Amino acid sequence: MWKKLDGMRDAARTRSIAQLFEGDSGRAREFALNVDGLLFDYSKTSLDAEGRNALLELAGAADVCGRRAAMFGGVRINETEERAVLHTALRNLDGSAVELDGQDVMPGIRDTRTRMAALAQAVRDGSFPGDGGRIKDVVNIGIGGSDLGPVMAVKALAPYHDGPRCHFISNVDGADLTDTLAPLDPRTTLVLVASKTFTTQETMLNARSALNWAGGKDALGRFVAISSAVEKCAEFGIPQERVFGFGDWVGGRYSVWGPVGFSLMLAIGPAAFENFLAGGQAMDRHFRDAPLAANLPVMLALVGLWNQQVCGHGSRAVLPYEQRLERLPAYLQQLEMESNGKSVSLDGTPLDRVAGPVVWGEPGTNGQHAFYQLIHQGRQVVPCEFMIGVEGHEPELIEHHRALVANCLAQSEALLKGRSEAEARAQLEAQGIGGAKLTQLSRHRVFPGNRPSTTLVYPRLTPYVLGQIIALYEHRVFVEGVIYGINSFDQWGVELGKELANGLVPAMTGGPVPKDASGSTKALLAHVLGQTG
Ligand code: F6P
């Protein structure tokens, strides 16, 4: 399947991106897609028409279309957990049926969303809880997919906030709970306990401590539960009318579209939340209907595969030039690395290549003053995914937005063009520097250039656009996973650490240290417990 692409490796690694532009005046247009207001420019990569064709053949051979139909059709493609993958149903707003085992899941989804909207409305207009303590603050307690999606989206859509203030507690570190709750009044705070399983150690411990802070069992009236395990919510003491459930066919990292996104609904209101869903649904329709070559998630995936598998770059930086997308890199780390950081294919055979790059990033321009040094001059090439809005939300600060755009475009240009030693020398000579100093300094000012980047341009970060972007990345991860032949919807790699932590917790209070613990772990534990001589 990969043979053709593997054969392109040497040419791709030595190819000049600048020369690709010189040889094709239409490259910027031909190596870009414009879909429903989103412009995806992948022309600043070493991908040529032949490479693109080979990638598209690869997608065809991996049966991306068939697997896509299976996902939307409710087939249990998450084979190791025997689950369907239907998070897309959460944003299916058009009333069409989505069948799982012959049953339409949509009535249940709509019913839950209606109940969420009613409670959100009551919180927002002050009629809940009805005892005079109007809710001013909302605290979402959750971790992983029960935190990263909502926290990312709530921050992203700050200009649309007209509801209570939202806060997030995720880390089991008591500092997170303490610092978040310190400024809040429990009488005017609504606590959302979000956990698909309702067993996650960090979340349940934080939920119990938050209940103590709020005043114990009497405060349960200001607690909401969000989970697939609704019976466990009742055990915690949260009554059914404030439990919002969802099917096990919604993976944690794909769950922001449903009850897990309740904090977002509270912050921006049910109507704006629906716009967020509408953006996601529009991307679903595009992903289902567009031919592969014109398909945004498919091309985003294929460009990523080109950079990693053909050009050999094992890491990928996500660089939103949008401060409000501050948590997007963290969100994408879970989405991409928990989904595709795997070593075996669906049937358990070892993969013959490394799947899934290391994903990281920071908003521009802050990243420029931190790690861009390595991106420009380090030996390791890091493909960069830039993102920028045509407009910001601060027309009165238009100067800031102009500077932001200029910086974003300048960075991808610098990565592409670089600066030769001759150019560096000429600059220094113009400053009057000569002799040995000139040679020494000019070498420090060389930029190799020819470094790949893509740029995603969106009109403005509205709820609809955020929905488009998140669904775009979800489907990109899916396409990559299909091509690698892996299950992008399980996460067995997080289990071992959890098991060992459960074994070590008793040792923290004098219980037995697991016999098979390594010498290092035993010594560290003894040090923490003050048991060293
Ligand atoms: O880290 C593993 C994981 O299972 C994630 O996949 C999930 O998003 C997170 O833990 C939280 O799980 P839960 O929502 O069940 O508390």
XYZ file of C-alpha atoms and ligand atoms in Angstrom:
549
model
C 0.000 0.000 0.000
C 2.815 2.404 0.929
C 5.279 1.256 -1.727
C 4.769 4.151 -4.101
C 5.069 6.736 -1.338
C 8.081 5.046 0.215
C 9.724 5.281 -3.198
C 9.237 9.057 -3.165
C 11.089 9.538 0.092
C 14.492 10.627 -1.213
C 13.088 13.064 -3.745
C 10.673 14.559 -1.206
C 13.386 15.038 1.411
C 15.663 16.941 -0.906
C 13.036 18.852 -2.850
C 12.986 22.635 -2.691
C 9.558 24.010 -1.783
C 10.601 27.394 -3.184
C 11.320 25.745 -6.539
C 7.875 24.149 -6.513
C 6.461 27.668 -6.405
C 8.845 28.863 -9.126
C 7.754 26.004 -11.393
C 4.047 26.495 -10.887
C 2.528 29.955 -10.666
C -0.825 28.427 -9.695
C 0.586 26.376 -6.802
C -0.957 28.487 -4.032
C -4.372 27.893 -5.582
C -3.875 24.273 -6.589
C -2.507 23.144 -3.260
C -5.286 24.676 -1.201
C -8.923 23.977 -0.416
C -11.679 26.461 0.247
C -14.583 24.901 2.077
C -17.507 26.725 3.660
C -15.401 29.761 4.573
C -12.286 27.810 5.627
C -9.150 28.170 3.523
C -6.596 25.389 3.990
C -3.296 26.231 2.315
C -0.885 23.314 2.054
C 1.232 24.749 -0.739
C 4.170 25.472 1.610
C 4.999 21.761 1.835
C 7.130 19.514 -0.337
C 4.038 17.783 -1.670
C 3.777 17.730 -5.464
C 0.984 16.519 -7.741
C 2.478 13.036 -8.014
C 2.802 12.733 -4.260
C -0.749 13.922 -3.781
C -2.020 11.320 -6.242
C -0.117 8.612 -4.413
C -1.594 9.746 -1.106
C -5.081 9.710 -2.561
C -4.469 6.194 -3.900
C -3.338 5.198 -0.428
C -6.557 6.583 1.067
C -8.542 4.655 -1.540
C -6.649 1.425 -0.888
C -7.183 1.802 2.872
C -10.917 2.094 2.183
C -11.352 5.450 3.879
C -14.774 5.763 2.203
C -15.935 2.377 3.436
C -14.711 2.957 6.985
C -16.283 6.416 6.986
C -19.645 4.890 5.977
C -19.213 2.282 8.707
C -18.577 4.965 11.336
C -21.570 7.089 10.377
C -23.651 3.920 9.977
C -23.233 2.812 13.603
C -20.979 -0.195 12.910
C -18.919 -1.166 15.967
C -15.649 0.049 14.500
C -14.167 0.446 17.986
C -13.610 -3.296 17.998
C -11.522 -3.656 21.152
C -14.295 -2.064 23.203
C -17.076 -3.425 20.973
C -18.538 0.032 20.556
C -19.941 2.081 17.735
C -18.493 5.550 17.131
C -21.385 7.967 16.844
C -20.303 11.259 18.380
C -21.408 12.799 15.083
C -25.007 12.031 16.106
C -24.652 14.591 18.923
C -24.415 17.354 16.294
C -26.985 15.932 13.895
C -29.465 18.795 13.993
C -31.546 18.010 10.942
C -33.855 15.411 12.471
C -32.651 12.491 10.370
C -32.424 9.098 12.075
C -29.099 7.632 13.217
C -29.458 3.926 13.737
C -27.587 1.701 16.136
C -28.677 -1.942 16.096
C -31.874 -0.892 14.320
C -32.744 1.734 16.936
C -32.722 5.478 16.269
C -30.464 7.166 18.849
C -31.666 10.661 17.942
C -34.776 10.890 20.166
C -32.621 10.231 23.252
C -30.024 12.794 22.153
C -32.681 15.431 21.492
C -34.423 14.752 24.783
C -31.168 15.178 26.723
C -30.293 18.364 24.829
C -33.755 19.788 25.554
C -33.325 19.037 29.264
C -29.846 20.583 29.218
C -31.196 23.700 27.498
C -34.011 24.030 30.041
C -31.602 23.830 32.975
C -29.105 26.129 31.242
C -31.855 28.661 30.646
C -33.008 28.472 34.250
C -29.445 28.962 35.522
C -28.867 31.834 33.121
C -32.122 33.667 33.933
C -31.710 33.129 37.671
C -34.750 30.909 38.210
C -32.503 28.010 39.285
C -31.978 27.039 42.097
C -34.867 29.168 43.266
C -33.607 29.795 46.801
C -32.343 33.277 46.103
C -28.751 32.198 45.544
C -28.590 33.005 41.844
C -25.829 30.972 40.169
C -22.865 33.185 39.330
C -20.186 30.543 38.829
C -20.031 27.099 37.282
C -17.269 24.609 38.095
C -16.746 21.678 35.746
C -14.952 18.784 37.410
C -13.590 16.277 34.896
C -10.350 15.210 33.266
C -9.152 14.232 29.787
C -12.071 14.355 27.384
C -14.367 15.467 30.206
C -12.254 18.606 30.635
C -10.133 19.462 27.603
C -13.012 19.912 25.141
C -15.139 22.160 27.355
C -12.217 24.192 28.693
C -10.873 24.732 25.170
C -14.290 25.709 23.777
C -15.275 27.938 26.704
C -12.015 29.877 26.363
C -12.313 30.015 22.580
C -15.765 31.561 22.672
C -15.236 34.170 25.392
C -16.811 36.969 23.288
C -20.087 35.013 23.323
C -20.242 34.546 27.091
C -23.371 36.015 28.591
C -23.963 33.400 31.274
C -22.279 32.462 34.541
C -18.487 32.406 34.778
C -17.023 28.955 34.087
C -14.142 27.346 35.927
C -12.490 23.959 35.523
C -10.914 21.521 37.941
C -9.142 18.533 36.438
C -5.918 17.696 38.270
C -6.028 15.468 41.347
C -3.461 17.870 42.785
C -5.368 19.589 45.592
C -3.887 22.864 44.398
C -6.218 22.834 41.410
C -9.300 22.452 43.602
C -8.094 24.922 46.226
C -7.111 27.684 43.829
C -10.223 27.310 41.697
C -12.710 27.255 44.554
C -11.016 29.854 46.801
C -12.671 32.916 45.226
C -16.082 31.247 44.810
C -19.154 31.219 47.046
C -20.620 27.692 47.285
C -24.131 29.142 47.621
C -23.922 30.677 44.151
C -21.849 27.995 42.440
C -23.131 25.140 40.271
C -20.828 22.106 40.185
C -20.816 19.831 37.155
C -19.273 16.415 37.704
C -18.328 15.196 34.231
C -17.048 11.672 33.799
C -18.049 9.185 31.145
C -17.328 6.273 33.483
C -17.991 8.088 36.787
C -15.126 6.066 38.242
C -12.080 8.126 37.248
C -9.973 8.477 40.385
C -9.072 12.146 39.920
C -12.602 13.267 39.110
C -14.338 11.324 41.855
C -11.885 12.549 44.492
C -12.271 16.130 43.284
C -16.066 15.736 43.228
C -16.130 14.475 46.827
C -13.875 17.304 48.008
C -15.982 19.854 46.133
C -19.092 18.474 47.836
C -17.413 18.935 51.222
C -16.486 22.502 50.244
C -20.067 23.172 49.181
C -21.442 22.005 52.520
C -21.923 18.269 52.178
C -25.030 16.360 51.125
C -27.321 19.397 51.533
C -25.450 21.038 48.679
C -26.251 18.265 46.189
C -29.048 20.493 44.862
C -26.371 22.530 43.136
C -24.619 19.514 41.596
C -25.115 18.207 38.064
C -23.818 14.861 36.789
C -22.704 14.158 33.230
C -21.962 10.530 32.438
C -22.638 7.352 30.502
C -22.960 5.508 33.805
C -26.141 7.174 35.055
C -26.682 4.631 37.852
C -23.362 5.709 39.407
C -24.541 9.334 39.458
C -27.488 8.283 41.619
C -25.081 6.503 43.991
C -23.181 9.796 44.347
C -26.490 11.391 45.336
C -27.274 13.524 42.293
C -30.972 13.190 41.426
C -32.038 12.015 37.989
C -33.396 15.376 36.860
C -29.878 16.778 36.987
C -28.148 13.807 35.387
C -27.342 14.131 31.697
C -26.425 10.834 30.112
C -24.858 9.833 26.833
C -24.197 6.570 25.034
C -21.008 4.537 25.325
C -20.641 5.211 21.591
C -19.363 8.702 22.396
C -15.635 8.532 23.102
C -14.422 10.803 25.916
C -12.229 12.915 23.613
C -15.131 13.278 21.149
C -17.719 14.232 23.744
C -17.772 18.050 23.856
C -20.796 18.080 21.539
C -23.137 16.567 24.112
C -23.641 16.794 27.872
C -19.886 17.121 28.444
C -20.231 20.500 26.701
C -22.798 21.670 29.271
C -20.439 24.295 30.711
C -20.152 25.769 27.212
C -23.930 25.809 26.865
C -24.202 27.589 30.221
C -21.599 30.147 29.174
C -22.878 31.017 25.700
C -26.504 29.884 25.864
C -28.368 27.058 24.102
C -28.788 28.942 20.799
C -25.079 29.685 20.387
C -24.311 26.115 21.483
C -26.483 24.935 18.582
C -24.419 27.104 16.240
C -21.344 25.263 17.505
C -23.077 21.964 16.722
C -24.143 23.293 13.318
C -20.511 24.027 12.427
C -19.573 20.471 13.385
C -22.452 19.059 11.397
C -21.522 21.103 8.327
C -18.035 19.577 8.484
C -19.578 16.098 8.831
C -21.612 16.633 5.680
C -18.577 17.854 3.795
C -16.507 14.912 5.045
C -19.190 12.431 3.969
C -19.932 13.941 0.582
C -16.832 15.603 -0.862
C -14.540 13.586 -3.137
C -11.287 12.674 -1.428
C -9.161 15.224 -3.285
C -11.518 18.056 -2.332
C -12.144 16.788 1.174
C -10.708 19.002 3.889
C -10.258 16.409 6.675
C -8.857 13.917 4.153
C -6.327 16.379 2.748
C -5.331 17.606 6.230
C -4.684 13.962 7.144
C -2.784 13.195 3.954
C -0.520 16.223 4.288
C 0.244 15.106 7.849
C 1.058 11.597 6.613
C 3.298 13.020 3.913
C 5.243 15.059 6.444
C 5.627 12.154 8.831
C 5.878 9.033 6.694
C 7.520 10.353 3.556
C 9.573 13.277 4.872
C 10.281 11.636 8.244
C 9.204 14.429 10.594
C 7.935 12.845 13.800
C 6.459 15.889 15.466
C 3.842 18.469 14.542
C 3.314 21.940 16.009
C -0.167 23.468 16.167
C 0.154 27.231 16.188
C -3.112 29.141 16.455
C -2.679 32.888 16.014
C -5.676 33.364 18.270
C -5.121 33.765 21.993
C -8.550 32.310 22.722
C -7.406 29.017 21.189
C -4.850 28.810 23.977
C -6.015 25.326 25.002
C -6.414 23.968 21.480
C -2.936 22.372 21.414
C -3.697 20.529 24.672
C -7.068 19.457 23.318
C -5.465 18.207 20.101
C -2.796 16.374 22.045
C -5.459 14.146 23.535
C -7.464 13.924 20.320
C -4.483 12.958 18.178
C -2.112 11.167 20.533
C -4.683 9.204 22.557
C -6.371 8.200 19.302
C -3.419 7.332 17.103
C -0.472 6.785 19.444
C -0.668 3.043 18.840
C 1.711 0.245 17.822
C -0.616 -2.505 16.659
C -3.185 -2.651 13.915
C -6.841 -3.515 14.462
C -6.168 -7.247 14.313
C -3.300 -6.987 16.788
C -0.390 -7.301 14.375
C 2.500 -4.890 15.017
C 2.603 -1.827 12.752
C 5.570 -1.553 10.437
C 5.752 2.236 10.883
C 5.371 4.811 13.642
C 1.747 5.984 13.730
C 0.742 9.394 14.956
C 3.180 12.287 15.438
C 3.947 14.058 18.690
C 1.597 17.050 18.740
C 2.361 20.220 20.621
C 2.045 23.959 20.351
C 1.163 27.343 21.754
C -0.685 30.341 20.441
C 1.277 32.771 18.305
C 2.790 35.210 18.902
C 3.844 33.841 22.313
C 5.410 30.713 20.809
C 7.624 32.940 18.659
C 9.346 34.182 21.780
C 9.801 30.710 23.185
C 10.390 27.689 20.937
C 10.415 29.096 17.391
C 14.200 29.261 17.645
C 14.273 25.473 17.318
C 11.608 25.506 14.622
C 13.697 27.882 12.488
C 17.245 26.802 13.194
C 17.183 23.486 15.062
C 18.323 20.361 13.212
C 14.940 18.723 13.764
C 12.307 19.804 11.243
C 8.881 20.408 12.796
C 5.989 20.771 10.354
C 3.875 23.695 11.571
C 0.119 24.085 11.346
C -0.700 27.785 11.504
C -4.236 29.040 12.108
C -5.501 32.578 11.801
C -8.838 34.406 11.644
C -9.509 37.015 8.964
C -11.140 39.087 11.684
C -10.854 39.262 15.432
C -13.553 40.308 17.869
C -11.946 43.609 18.805
C -12.566 46.090 15.973
C -11.371 48.854 18.277
C -8.000 47.075 18.424
C -7.647 46.488 14.702
C -3.976 47.392 14.890
C -3.421 44.342 17.096
C -5.127 42.058 14.635
C -3.072 43.419 11.755
C 0.099 42.725 13.702
C -1.148 39.225 14.518
C -1.850 38.380 10.879
C 1.463 39.854 9.755
C 3.317 37.733 12.302
C 1.499 34.564 11.304
C 2.215 35.028 7.602
C 5.793 36.089 8.274
C 6.548 32.904 10.200
C 5.440 30.525 7.457
C 7.283 32.672 4.927
C 10.471 32.568 7.009
C 10.195 28.789 7.367
C 9.845 28.454 3.628
C 12.480 30.911 2.468
C 15.132 30.797 5.139
C 18.248 32.919 4.777
C 21.456 31.835 3.068
C 24.936 32.522 4.409
C 25.538 34.946 1.540
C 22.436 36.918 2.502
C 23.456 36.886 6.144
C 26.934 38.132 5.216
C 25.533 40.927 3.070
C 23.321 42.104 5.950
C 26.245 42.144 8.364
C 28.560 43.841 5.904
C 25.969 46.561 5.489
C 26.294 47.077 9.237
C 30.029 47.518 8.861
C 31.081 44.114 10.194
C 34.000 42.390 8.458
C 36.871 39.896 8.854
C 36.665 36.831 11.095
C 33.740 38.336 13.007
C 31.742 38.442 9.788
C 32.273 34.743 9.110
C 31.474 33.759 12.664
C 28.345 35.882 13.039
C 26.954 35.167 9.596
C 26.821 31.430 10.374
C 24.604 32.115 13.375
C 22.249 34.073 11.149
C 21.664 31.345 8.579
C 18.136 29.924 8.344
C 17.974 26.655 6.384
C 14.419 27.320 5.212
C 12.541 24.757 3.121
C 10.528 23.853 6.228
C 6.940 22.732 5.695
C 3.893 24.460 7.097
C 0.175 24.671 6.436
C -2.148 27.558 7.202
C -5.834 27.320 8.051
C -7.647 30.633 7.644
C -11.146 31.055 9.069
C -13.406 34.106 8.866
C -13.771 34.725 12.624
C -13.781 32.447 15.641
C -17.557 32.151 16.047
C -19.298 29.131 17.630
C -20.019 27.808 14.121
C -16.390 28.137 13.024
C -15.107 26.499 16.195
C -17.476 23.606 15.488
C -16.085 23.315 11.964
C -12.481 23.316 13.166
C -12.992 20.717 15.889
C -14.917 18.351 13.605
C -12.242 18.878 10.937
C -9.548 17.675 13.339
C -11.668 14.769 14.573
C -12.114 13.488 11.042
C -8.457 14.075 10.215
C -7.492 11.800 13.093
C -10.025 9.232 11.868
C -8.603 9.243 8.326
C -5.049 8.874 9.605
C -6.149 5.995 11.831
C -7.906 4.220 8.952
C -4.795 4.500 6.794
C -2.601 3.101 9.568
C -5.183 0.361 10.095
C -5.478 1.097 13.811
C -8.374 1.619 16.215
C -8.447 5.376 16.862
C -11.170 5.043 19.475
C -9.666 3.018 22.306
C -6.902 4.081 24.717
C -5.426 1.001 26.369
C -2.149 2.839 26.807
C -3.498 4.825 29.748
C -4.483 1.762 31.766
C -1.193 0.426 33.134
C -0.298 3.646 34.939
C -3.804 3.826 36.438
C -3.529 0.237 37.719
C -0.131 0.836 39.281
C -1.333 4.082 40.885
C -4.203 2.180 42.495
C -1.649 -0.273 43.872
C 0.501 2.518 45.292
C -2.230 4.615 46.934
C -2.501 2.290 50.006
C 1.274 2.511 50.507
C 0.878 6.259 50.986
C -0.937 5.599 54.264
C 1.209 2.835 55.628
C -0.191 -0.024 53.567
C 2.007 -2.543 51.802
C 4.317 -1.431 49.030
C 3.620 -3.549 45.923
C 6.171 -6.386 46.051
C 7.067 -6.134 42.398
C 7.747 -2.372 42.543
C 11.179 -1.490 41.182
C 14.033 -0.455 43.455
C 13.748 3.094 42.185
C 10.032 3.366 42.949
C 10.519 1.871 46.415
C 13.319 4.350 47.142
C 11.291 7.312 45.874
C 8.303 6.262 47.947
C 10.462 5.862 51.041
C 11.891 9.337 50.460
C 8.456 10.939 50.096
C 7.237 9.140 53.215
C 10.324 10.242 55.145
C 11.431 6.652 55.678
C 15.004 7.026 54.486
C 17.792 6.817 57.014
O -7.119 9.094 30.237
C -7.975 8.085 29.873
C -9.399 8.515 29.819
O -10.159 7.352 29.786
C -9.717 9.415 28.642
O -9.909 8.724 27.477
C -10.929 10.101 29.146
O -11.251 11.229 28.386
C -10.508 10.412 30.556
O -9.784 9.274 30.960
C -11.615 10.711 31.508
O -12.514 9.631 31.621
P -13.926 9.820 32.256
O -14.697 10.771 31.420
O -14.530 8.451 32.262
O -13.738 10.349 33.647
